[in-house]
Amino acid sequence: MNSQRTLIHGLILGAFCLGFGMLLVMTNGYTKNDIALRAIEDRQNSLAQVIPDSIHDNNLATDTLTLKNDQGNEVVAYLATREGKVTGVAFETSGRGYAGAIKVMLGVDPEGKILGARVLAHKETPGLGDKIEVKKGGWILRFTGLSIGNPPLDKWKVKKDGGQFDQFAGATITPRGVVKAIREGLQFFDANKTELMEFKKDRTKTMDPDAGKAAANDHGADTER
């Protein structure tokens, strides 16, 4: 009798564990799907902010070209096309801020002019360095329409470094990092312009190691001031 009860209890416990395990697997699957869908939505929203809808008739998120920058890192370029012709390119670029890396999504037209720039992620000080976010102010909007040459390359710095762009009161490193990221992004575009304008999928290309180094004099360790 006792052995029968033990068997029944064991079967019940086993069934419970099996059911619980299946529930965890299903929940994990749904969670992963939700995260993936959210990531796609975030990406599409970011692209929409730097590539106007009026200049393309394709799906930016799926028409991509993967290139390599001068550091050997892969850069995914999102191609905007209209009637089969490339009308814009968007890609991520990054710079060093006060509290870590600052990721920027940059949109560029075929002539190398900025269509839009938006900060994707950062860890800068709230109320100080976070002014780089479009929702915190219009500082990031002033890059629209600019290019390498407008202003001249040596002016692609914050004013404190002899450049054209404003820094924030008490926060120089943060805008310095964004300016550097955008400048290097434009140089990346110029170095890969031919490849990007051809718009052929599933190809990789290593960026010219010398491209972009003329203005890539990094500032060393610094403190926010």
Coordinates of C-alpha atoms in Angstrom, one line a residue:
M1 CA 0.0 0.0 0.0
N2 CA 2.8 2.4 1.0
S3 CA 4.7 1.6 -2.2
Q4 CA 1.6 2.3 -4.2
R5 CA 1.2 5.7 -2.6
T6 CA 4.8 6.4 -3.1
L7 CA 4.5 5.6 -6.8
I8 CA 1.4 7.8 -7.2
H9 CA 3.1 10.6 -5.4
G10 CA 6.1 10.2 -7.6
L11 CA 4.0 10.2 -10.7
I12 CA 2.2 13.4 -9.6
L13 CA 5.4 15.1 -8.7
G14 CA 6.9 14.0 -12.1
A15 CA 3.9 15.3 -14.0
F16 CA 4.1 18.6 -12.1
C17 CA 7.8 19.0 -12.8
L18 CA 7.2 18.2 -16.5
G19 CA 4.4 20.7 -16.7
F20 CA 6.4 23.4 -14.9
G21 CA 9.3 22.7 -17.2
M22 CA 7.2 23.0 -20.3
L23 CA 5.7 26.2 -19.0
L24 CA 9.2 27.7 -18.5
V25 CA 10.2 26.7 -22.0
M26 CA 7.1 28.3 -23.5
T27 CA 7.5 31.4 -21.4
N28 CA 11.2 31.7 -22.4
G29 CA 10.2 31.3 -26.0
Y30 CA 7.6 34.0 -25.8
T31 CA 10.0 36.3 -23.9
K32 CA 12.7 35.9 -26.6
N33 CA 10.2 36.6 -29.3
D34 CA 9.0 39.8 -27.5
I35 CA 12.5 41.0 -27.0
A36 CA 13.3 40.3 -30.7
L37 CA 10.2 42.1 -31.9
R38 CA 10.9 45.0 -29.6
A39 CA 14.5 45.2 -30.9
I40 CA 13.2 45.3 -34.5
E41 CA 10.7 48.0 -33.6
D42 CA 13.4 50.1 -31.9
R43 CA 15.7 49.7 -34.9
Q44 CA 12.9 50.8 -37.3
N45 CA 12.1 53.8 -35.2
S46 CA 15.7 54.9 -35.1
L47 CA 16.1 54.5 -38.8
A48 CA 12.9 56.5 -39.4
Q49 CA 14.4 59.4 -37.4
V50 CA 17.5 59.7 -39.6
I51 CA 16.1 58.6 -43.0
P52 CA 13.0 60.5 -44.1
D53 CA 10.1 58.4 -45.4
S54 CA 9.8 60.7 -48.4
I55 CA 13.1 59.5 -49.9
H56 CA 12.6 55.8 -50.0
D57 CA 10.1 53.1 -51.0
N58 CA 11.8 50.1 -49.5
N59 CA 12.2 48.4 -46.1
L60 CA 15.4 49.9 -44.5
A61 CA 15.6 47.2 -41.9
T62 CA 16.0 44.4 -44.5
D63 CA 18.0 46.1 -47.2
T64 CA 21.5 46.0 -45.7
L65 CA 25.1 45.8 -46.6
T66 CA 27.8 44.8 -44.1
L67 CA 31.2 46.5 -44.4
K68 CA 34.3 46.6 -42.2
N69 CA 35.8 49.8 -40.8
D70 CA 39.4 50.6 -40.4
Q71 CA 39.5 48.7 -37.1
G72 CA 38.2 45.5 -38.6
N73 CA 34.8 45.8 -37.0
E74 CA 31.6 45.0 -39.0
V75 CA 29.3 47.9 -39.7
V76 CA 25.8 47.2 -40.9
A77 CA 24.6 49.9 -43.4
Y78 CA 20.9 50.3 -44.0
L79 CA 20.2 51.3 -47.6
A80 CA 17.3 53.6 -48.5
T81 CA 16.3 53.3 -52.1
R82 CA 13.6 54.8 -54.3
E83 CA 12.8 53.0 -57.6
G84 CA 16.0 51.0 -57.1
K85 CA 18.3 53.9 -56.7
V86 CA 20.1 54.5 -53.4
T87 CA 18.9 57.7 -51.8
G88 CA 20.4 57.4 -48.4
V89 CA 22.4 55.3 -46.0
A90 CA 22.1 54.8 -42.2
F91 CA 24.5 53.1 -39.9
E92 CA 25.8 53.2 -36.3
T93 CA 28.9 55.0 -35.2
S94 CA 30.2 55.6 -31.7
G95 CA 32.4 57.9 -29.6
R96 CA 33.7 57.9 -26.1
G97 CA 31.7 59.9 -23.6
Y98 CA 32.4 60.7 -19.9
A99 CA 30.7 57.5 -18.7
G100 CA 31.4 55.1 -21.6
A101 CA 30.5 54.6 -25.2
I102 CA 28.0 56.8 -26.9
K103 CA 26.2 55.1 -29.9
V104 CA 24.8 57.2 -32.6
M105 CA 22.6 56.3 -35.6
L106 CA 23.7 58.5 -38.6
G107 CA 21.7 59.0 -41.8
V108 CA 23.6 60.3 -44.9
D109 CA 22.5 61.2 -48.4
P110 CA 24.4 60.2 -51.5
E111 CA 26.4 63.4 -51.4
G112 CA 27.6 62.8 -47.9
K113 CA 25.3 65.3 -46.2
I114 CA 23.7 64.4 -42.9
L115 CA 20.0 63.6 -43.1
G116 CA 19.8 63.0 -39.4
A117 CA 21.7 61.9 -36.3
R118 CA 20.2 60.4 -33.1
V119 CA 21.9 59.0 -30.0
L120 CA 20.9 55.4 -29.5
A121 CA 22.5 54.6 -26.2
H122 CA 24.7 56.3 -23.6
K123 CA 25.4 56.4 -19.9
E124 CA 26.1 60.1 -19.5
T125 CA 25.1 62.1 -16.4
P126 CA 21.4 62.9 -16.3
G127 CA 20.7 66.6 -16.5
L128 CA 24.2 67.3 -17.8
G129 CA 25.5 65.0 -20.5
D130 CA 22.1 63.6 -21.5
K131 CA 21.5 66.8 -23.5
I132 CA 22.7 64.9 -26.5
E133 CA 19.3 63.2 -26.6
V134 CA 16.9 64.8 -29.0
K135 CA 14.1 64.7 -26.4
K136 CA 16.3 66.7 -24.0
G137 CA 17.1 69.5 -26.4
G138 CA 17.9 70.4 -30.0
W139 CA 21.7 70.1 -29.8
I140 CA 21.8 66.9 -31.9
L141 CA 19.6 68.5 -34.6
R142 CA 22.3 71.0 -35.7
F143 CA 24.2 68.3 -37.5
T144 CA 21.5 67.9 -40.2
G145 CA 22.7 69.2 -43.5
L146 CA 26.4 69.2 -42.6
S147 CA 29.1 67.1 -44.2
I148 CA 32.9 66.7 -44.3
G149 CA 33.9 70.0 -45.8
N150 CA 31.0 71.8 -44.3
P151 CA 32.4 72.7 -41.9
P152 CA 36.0 72.1 -42.8
L153 CA 37.5 68.9 -41.3
D154 CA 39.6 70.8 -38.7
K155 CA 36.4 72.4 -37.4
W156 CA 34.7 69.1 -36.6
K157 CA 35.4 69.6 -32.9
V158 CA 33.7 71.3 -30.0
K159 CA 34.5 75.0 -29.6
K160 CA 36.8 74.3 -26.6
D161 CA 39.0 72.3 -28.9
G162 CA 39.0 75.0 -31.6
G163 CA 36.0 73.6 -33.5
Q164 CA 32.5 74.8 -34.5
F165 CA 30.3 72.8 -32.2
D166 CA 29.0 74.0 -28.8
Q167 CA 29.8 72.0 -25.7
F168 CA 27.6 71.9 -22.6
A169 CA 28.3 73.9 -19.5
G170 CA 30.2 71.6 -17.2
A171 CA 30.2 68.8 -19.8
T172 CA 32.8 68.9 -22.6
I173 CA 33.6 65.2 -23.0
T174 CA 30.1 64.1 -23.8
P175 CA 29.5 66.4 -26.9
R176 CA 33.1 65.9 -27.9
G177 CA 32.5 62.2 -28.1
V178 CA 29.3 62.7 -30.2
V179 CA 31.1 65.1 -32.6
K180 CA 33.9 62.6 -33.0
A181 CA 31.5 59.8 -33.7
I182 CA 29.6 61.7 -36.3
R183 CA 32.8 63.0 -38.0
E184 CA 34.2 59.5 -38.2
G185 CA 30.9 58.2 -39.4
L186 CA 31.0 60.7 -42.3
Q187 CA 34.6 59.6 -43.1
F188 CA 33.5 56.0 -43.1
F189 CA 30.8 56.9 -45.6
D190 CA 33.2 58.7 -47.8
A191 CA 35.7 55.8 -47.8
N192 CA 32.9 53.3 -48.7
K193 CA 30.7 55.5 -50.9
T194 CA 31.2 53.5 -54.1
E195 CA 30.4 50.2 -52.4
L196 CA 27.3 51.7 -50.7
M197 CA 25.9 53.3 -53.8
E198 CA 26.2 50.0 -55.7
F199 CA 23.8 48.4 -53.2
K200 CA 24.8 44.7 -53.7
K201 CA 23.8 42.5 -50.8
D202 CA 25.9 39.9 -48.9
R203 CA 29.2 41.6 -49.6
T204 CA 31.9 42.7 -47.2
K205 CA 34.6 45.2 -47.7
T206 CA 37.4 46.3 -45.4
M207 CA 37.6 50.1 -45.1
D208 CA 40.9 51.7 -46.1
P209 CA 43.0 51.7 -42.9
D210 CA 44.1 55.3 -43.7
A211 CA 40.6 56.6 -44.1
G212 CA 39.5 58.9 -41.3
K213 CA 42.9 59.0 -39.5
A214 CA 43.5 62.6 -40.5
A215 CA 41.1 63.8 -37.9
A216 CA 41.2 60.8 -35.5
N217 CA 43.4 62.3 -32.9
D218 CA 41.7 60.9 -29.8
H219 CA 41.7 62.9 -26.6
G220 CA 43.2 60.9 -23.8
A221 CA 42.0 60.3 -20.3
D222 CA 40.0 63.4 -19.2
T223 CA 37.5 64.4 -16.6
E224 CA 34.2 66.1 -17.2
R225 CA 34.5 69.8 -16.9

